[in-house]
């Protein structure tokens, strides 16, 4: 799923996405400038199946995404 440049994406939406989409494999959060580490962690760790790609380039407040995705695998 591609949320690049989505300025309205919230932490709650990321949690719901993680819980509601168990087969999610790839998420693009590039330049979602309002997302926090908690939102990225919710996606990386909340899906029952590992997310293979979690991109957050340019999302300055979401710094944990690469580490969280790696920890899950």
mmCIF file of N, CA and C in Angstrom:
data_model
loop_
_atom_site.group_PDB
_atom_site.id
_atom_site.type_symbol
_atom_site.label_atom_id
_atom_site.label_comp_id
_atom_site.label_asym_id
_atom_site.label_seq_id
_atom_site.Cartn_x
_atom_site.Cartn_y
_atom_site.Cartn_z
ATOM 1 N N UNK A 1 0.843 -1.156 0.000
ATOM 2 C CA UNK A 1 0.000 0.000 0.000
ATOM 3 C C UNK A 1 0.903 1.238 0.000
ATOM 4 N N UNK A 2 0.492 2.248 -0.715
ATOM 5 C CA UNK A 2 1.305 3.446 -0.891
ATOM 6 C C UNK A 2 0.620 4.651 -0.247
ATOM 7 N N UNK A 3 1.218 5.143 0.834
ATOM 8 C CA UNK A 3 0.731 6.342 1.509
ATOM 9 C C UNK A 3 1.706 7.507 1.339
ATOM 10 N N UNK A 4 2.581 7.449 0.366
ATOM 11 C CA UNK A 4 3.581 8.501 0.157
ATOM 12 C C UNK A 4 2.910 9.867 0.075
ATOM 13 N N UNK A 5 3.483 10.828 0.780
ATOM 14 C CA UNK A 5 3.004 12.214 0.817
ATOM 15 C C UNK A 5 1.619 12.370 1.427
ATOM 16 N N UNK A 6 1.176 11.399 2.212
ATOM 17 C CA UNK A 6 -0.136 11.480 2.852
ATOM 18 C C UNK A 6 0.001 12.198 4.185
ATOM 19 N N UNK A 7 -0.274 13.462 4.196
ATOM 20 C CA UNK A 7 -0.055 14.272 5.396
ATOM 21 C C UNK A 7 -1.107 14.041 6.472
ATOM 22 N N UNK A 8 -2.199 13.382 6.153
ATOM 23 C CA UNK A 8 -3.282 13.170 7.118
ATOM 24 C C UNK A 8 -3.237 11.786 7.771
ATOM 25 N N UNK A 9 -2.275 10.962 7.427
ATOM 26 C CA UNK A 9 -2.184 9.621 7.986
ATOM 27 C C UNK A 9 -1.828 9.705 9.473
ATOM 28 N N UNK A 10 -2.600 8.997 10.308
ATOM 29 C CA UNK A 10 -2.425 9.080 11.756
ATOM 30 C C UNK A 10 -1.899 7.769 12.338
ATOM 31 N N UNK A 11 -1.467 7.845 13.587
ATOM 32 C CA UNK A 11 -1.025 6.657 14.309
ATOM 33 C C UNK A 11 -2.171 5.654 14.432
ATOM 34 N N UNK A 12 -3.369 6.148 14.707
ATOM 35 C CA UNK A 12 -4.533 5.275 14.832
ATOM 36 C C UNK A 12 -4.821 4.546 13.520
ATOM 37 N N UNK A 13 -4.662 5.228 12.413
ATOM 38 C CA UNK A 13 -4.880 4.606 11.106
ATOM 39 C C UNK A 13 -3.845 3.514 10.846
ATOM 40 N N UNK A 14 -2.611 3.749 11.247
ATOM 41 C CA UNK A 14 -1.551 2.742 11.076
ATOM 42 C C UNK A 14 -1.834 1.511 11.915
ATOM 43 N N UNK A 15 -2.310 1.704 13.147
ATOM 44 C CA UNK A 15 -2.661 0.571 13.997
ATOM 45 C C UNK A 15 -3.811 -0.226 13.392
ATOM 46 N N UNK A 16 -4.815 0.467 12.899
ATOM 47 C CA UNK A 16 -5.958 -0.207 12.284
ATOM 48 C C UNK A 16 -5.533 -0.964 11.030
ATOM 49 N N UNK A 17 -4.648 -0.376 10.262
ATOM 50 C CA UNK A 17 -4.145 -1.036 9.057
ATOM 51 C C UNK A 17 -3.398 -2.315 9.427
ATOM 52 N N UNK A 18 -2.573 -2.254 10.444
ATOM 53 C CA UNK A 18 -1.812 -3.424 10.883
ATOM 54 C C UNK A 18 -2.734 -4.539 11.356
ATOM 55 N N UNK A 19 -3.766 -4.178 12.084
ATOM 56 C CA UNK A 19 -4.692 -5.174 12.615
ATOM 57 C C UNK A 19 -5.647 -5.699 11.550
ATOM 58 N N UNK A 20 -6.051 -4.847 10.627
ATOM 59 C CA UNK A 20 -7.065 -5.223 9.654
ATOM 60 C C UNK A 20 -6.532 -5.832 8.368
ATOM 61 N N UNK A 21 -5.233 -5.756 8.155
ATOM 62 C CA UNK A 21 -4.638 -6.273 6.920
ATOM 63 C C UNK A 21 -3.512 -7.252 7.258
ATOM 64 N N UNK A 22 -3.852 -8.464 7.676
ATOM 65 C CA UNK A 22 -2.826 -9.405 8.135
ATOM 66 C C UNK A 22 -1.848 -9.850 7.054
ATOM 67 N N UNK A 23 -2.198 -9.700 5.802
ATOM 68 C CA UNK A 23 -1.312 -10.124 4.711
ATOM 69 C C UNK A 23 -0.559 -8.963 4.076
ATOM 70 N N UNK A 24 -0.558 -7.824 4.745
ATOM 71 C CA UNK A 24 0.160 -6.647 4.251
ATOM 72 C C UNK A 24 1.640 -6.972 4.109
ATOM 73 N N UNK A 25 2.217 -6.676 2.959
ATOM 74 C CA UNK A 25 3.618 -7.008 2.715
ATOM 75 C C UNK A 25 4.503 -5.790 2.525
ATOM 76 N N UNK A 26 3.944 -4.700 2.045
ATOM 77 C CA UNK A 26 4.761 -3.541 1.728
ATOM 78 C C UNK A 26 3.979 -2.261 2.032
ATOM 79 N N UNK A 27 4.639 -1.325 2.719
ATOM 80 C CA UNK A 27 4.009 -0.050 3.050
ATOM 81 C C UNK A 27 4.992 1.067 2.712
ATOM 82 N N UNK A 28 4.514 2.037 1.968
ATOM 83 C CA UNK A 28 5.328 3.196 1.613
ATOM 84 C C UNK A 28 4.813 4.398 2.397
ATOM 85 N N UNK A 29 5.627 4.891 3.319
ATOM 86 C CA UNK A 29 5.295 6.058 4.129
ATOM 87 C C UNK A 29 6.207 7.241 3.806
ATOM 88 N N UNK A 30 6.796 7.223 2.634
ATOM 89 C CA UNK A 30 7.709 8.298 2.239
ATOM 90 C C UNK A 30 7.023 9.661 2.365
ATOM 91 N N UNK A 31 7.690 10.552 3.056
ATOM 92 C CA UNK A 31 7.271 11.943 3.217
ATOM 93 C C UNK A 31 5.924 12.107 3.917
ATOM 94 N N UNK A 32 5.569 11.155 4.760
ATOM 95 C CA UNK A 32 4.419 11.310 5.651
ATOM 96 C C UNK A 32 4.964 11.991 6.904
ATOM 97 N N UNK A 33 5.085 13.282 6.835
ATOM 98 C CA UNK A 33 5.872 14.040 7.798
ATOM 99 C C UNK A 33 5.298 14.081 9.203
ATOM 100 N N UNK A 34 4.047 13.758 9.383
ATOM 101 C CA UNK A 34 3.446 13.805 10.710
ATOM 102 C C UNK A 34 3.489 12.478 11.446
ATOM 103 N N UNK A 35 3.887 11.399 10.782
ATOM 104 C CA UNK A 35 3.928 10.109 11.447
ATOM 105 C C UNK A 35 5.041 10.055 12.476
ATOM 106 N N UNK A 36 4.769 9.381 13.568
ATOM 107 C CA UNK A 36 5.736 9.244 14.649
ATOM 108 C C UNK A 36 6.330 7.839 14.648
ATOM 109 N N UNK A 37 7.323 7.641 15.496
ATOM 110 C CA UNK A 37 7.900 6.315 15.664
ATOM 111 C C UNK A 37 6.835 5.291 16.049
ATOM 112 N N UNK A 38 5.898 5.701 16.889
ATOM 113 C CA UNK A 38 4.864 4.772 17.352
ATOM 114 C C UNK A 38 3.995 4.283 16.195
ATOM 115 N N UNK A 39 3.697 5.138 15.254
ATOM 116 C CA UNK A 39 2.900 4.731 14.096
ATOM 117 C C UNK A 39 3.665 3.733 13.248
ATOM 118 N N UNK A 40 4.930 3.982 13.052
ATOM 119 C CA UNK A 40 5.755 3.073 12.255
ATOM 120 C C UNK A 40 5.933 1.735 12.957
ATOM 121 N N UNK A 41 6.120 1.770 14.270
ATOM 122 C CA UNK A 41 6.239 0.533 15.036
ATOM 123 C C UNK A 41 4.943 -0.265 14.987
ATOM 124 N N UNK A 42 3.819 0.426 15.044
ATOM 125 C CA UNK A 42 2.531 -0.256 14.988
ATOM 126 C C UNK A 42 2.405 -1.042 13.687
ATOM 127 N N UNK A 43 2.857 -0.465 12.612
ATOM 128 C CA UNK A 43 2.814 -1.173 11.331
ATOM 129 C C UNK A 43 3.820 -2.311 11.284
ATOM 130 N N UNK A 44 5.020 -2.040 11.713
ATOM 131 C CA UNK A 44 6.083 -3.042 11.617
ATOM 132 C C UNK A 44 5.852 -4.226 12.542
ATOM 133 N N UNK A 45 5.291 -3.969 13.706
ATOM 134 C CA UNK A 45 5.143 -5.030 14.695
ATOM 135 C C UNK A 45 3.713 -5.526 14.858
ATOM 136 N N UNK A 46 2.753 -4.771 14.363
ATOM 137 C CA UNK A 46 1.352 -5.122 14.584
ATOM 138 C C UNK A 46 0.779 -6.124 13.614
ATOM 139 N N UNK A 47 1.378 -6.290 12.474
ATOM 140 C CA UNK A 47 0.874 -7.255 11.497
ATOM 141 C C UNK A 47 1.292 -8.664 11.922
ATOM 142 N N UNK A 48 0.371 -9.621 11.855
ATOM 143 C CA UNK A 48 0.728 -10.987 12.244
ATOM 144 C C UNK A 48 1.775 -11.615 11.330
ATOM 145 N N UNK A 49 1.792 -11.227 10.084
ATOM 146 C CA UNK A 49 2.809 -11.703 9.140
ATOM 147 C C UNK A 49 3.817 -10.583 8.931
ATOM 148 N N UNK A 50 5.098 -10.913 8.799
ATOM 149 C CA UNK A 50 6.118 -9.869 8.649
ATOM 150 C C UNK A 50 5.909 -8.998 7.412
ATOM 151 N N UNK A 51 6.056 -7.703 7.604
ATOM 152 C CA UNK A 51 6.051 -6.775 6.474
ATOM 153 C C UNK A 51 7.432 -6.842 5.852
ATOM 154 N N UNK A 52 7.489 -7.044 4.566
ATOM 155 C CA UNK A 52 8.778 -7.188 3.889
ATOM 156 C C UNK A 52 9.438 -5.851 3.576
ATOM 157 N N UNK A 53 8.637 -4.815 3.381
ATOM 158 C CA UNK A 53 9.189 -3.498 3.049
ATOM 159 C C UNK A 53 8.377 -2.415 3.738
ATOM 160 N N UNK A 54 9.046 -1.600 4.522
ATOM 161 C CA UNK A 54 8.423 -0.467 5.193
ATOM 162 C C UNK A 54 9.309 0.741 4.924
ATOM 163 N N UNK A 55 8.907 1.535 3.954
ATOM 164 C CA UNK A 55 9.703 2.686 3.526
ATOM 165 C C UNK A 55 9.224 3.945 4.239
ATOM 166 N N UNK A 56 10.162 4.727 4.754
ATOM 167 C CA UNK A 56 9.792 5.969 5.431
ATOM 168 C C UNK A 56 10.757 7.106 5.111
ATOM 169 N N UNK A 57 11.310 7.118 3.932
ATOM 170 C CA UNK A 57 12.232 8.195 3.531
ATOM 171 C C UNK A 57 11.519 9.542 3.601
ATOM 172 N N UNK A 58 12.168 10.486 4.204
ATOM 173 C CA UNK A 58 11.602 11.826 4.280
ATOM 174 C C UNK A 58 10.568 11.987 5.373
ATOM 175 N N UNK A 59 10.284 10.929 6.105
ATOM 176 C CA UNK A 59 9.354 11.005 7.230
ATOM 177 C C UNK A 59 10.185 11.224 8.483
ATOM 178 N N UNK A 60 10.495 12.467 8.753
ATOM 179 C CA UNK A 60 11.482 12.821 9.777
ATOM 180 C C UNK A 60 11.123 12.358 11.182
ATOM 181 N N UNK A 61 9.851 12.210 11.464
ATOM 182 C CA UNK A 61 9.438 11.824 12.819
ATOM 183 C C UNK A 61 9.289 10.311 12.956
ATOM 184 N N UNK A 62 9.450 9.589 11.871
ATOM 185 C CA UNK A 62 9.294 8.130 11.879
ATOM 186 C C UNK A 62 10.661 7.504 11.628
ATOM 187 N N UNK A 63 11.484 7.488 12.640
ATOM 188 C CA UNK A 63 12.857 7.030 12.494
ATOM 189 C C UNK A 63 13.031 5.553 12.816
ATOM 190 N N UNK A 64 12.076 4.940 13.483
ATOM 191 C CA UNK A 64 12.224 3.554 13.936
ATOM 192 C C UNK A 64 11.786 2.528 12.905
ATOM 193 N N UNK A 65 11.185 2.941 11.814
ATOM 194 C CA UNK A 65 10.637 1.977 10.853
ATOM 195 C C UNK A 65 11.645 0.946 10.383
ATOM 196 N N UNK A 66 12.830 1.329 9.943
ATOM 197 C CA UNK A 66 13.767 0.301 9.497
ATOM 198 C C UNK A 66 14.166 -0.656 10.604
ATOM 199 N N UNK A 67 14.391 -0.134 11.801
ATOM 200 C CA UNK A 67 14.776 -0.997 12.917
ATOM 201 C C UNK A 67 13.630 -1.910 13.325
ATOM 202 N N UNK A 68 12.417 -1.406 13.347
ATOM 203 C CA UNK A 68 11.275 -2.209 13.755
ATOM 204 C C UNK A 68 10.999 -3.311 12.758
ATOM 205 N N UNK A 69 11.125 -3.025 11.491
ATOM 206 C CA UNK A 69 10.897 -4.037 10.468
ATOM 207 C C UNK A 69 11.952 -5.123 10.541
ATOM 208 N N UNK A 70 13.207 -4.746 10.800
ATOM 209 C CA UNK A 70 14.275 -5.715 10.904
ATOM 210 C C UNK A 70 14.098 -6.601 12.137
ATOM 211 N N UNK A 71 13.617 -6.035 13.215
ATOM 212 C CA UNK A 71 13.442 -6.795 14.450
ATOM 213 C C UNK A 71 12.363 -7.846 14.307
ATOM 214 N N UNK A 72 11.407 -7.604 13.439
ATOM 215 C CA UNK A 72 10.292 -8.535 13.251
ATOM 216 C C UNK A 72 10.715 -9.773 12.476
ATOM 217 N N UNK A 73 11.706 -9.635 11.571
ATOM 218 C CA UNK A 73 12.095 -10.757 10.721
ATOM 219 C C UNK A 73 13.077 -11.667 11.401
#
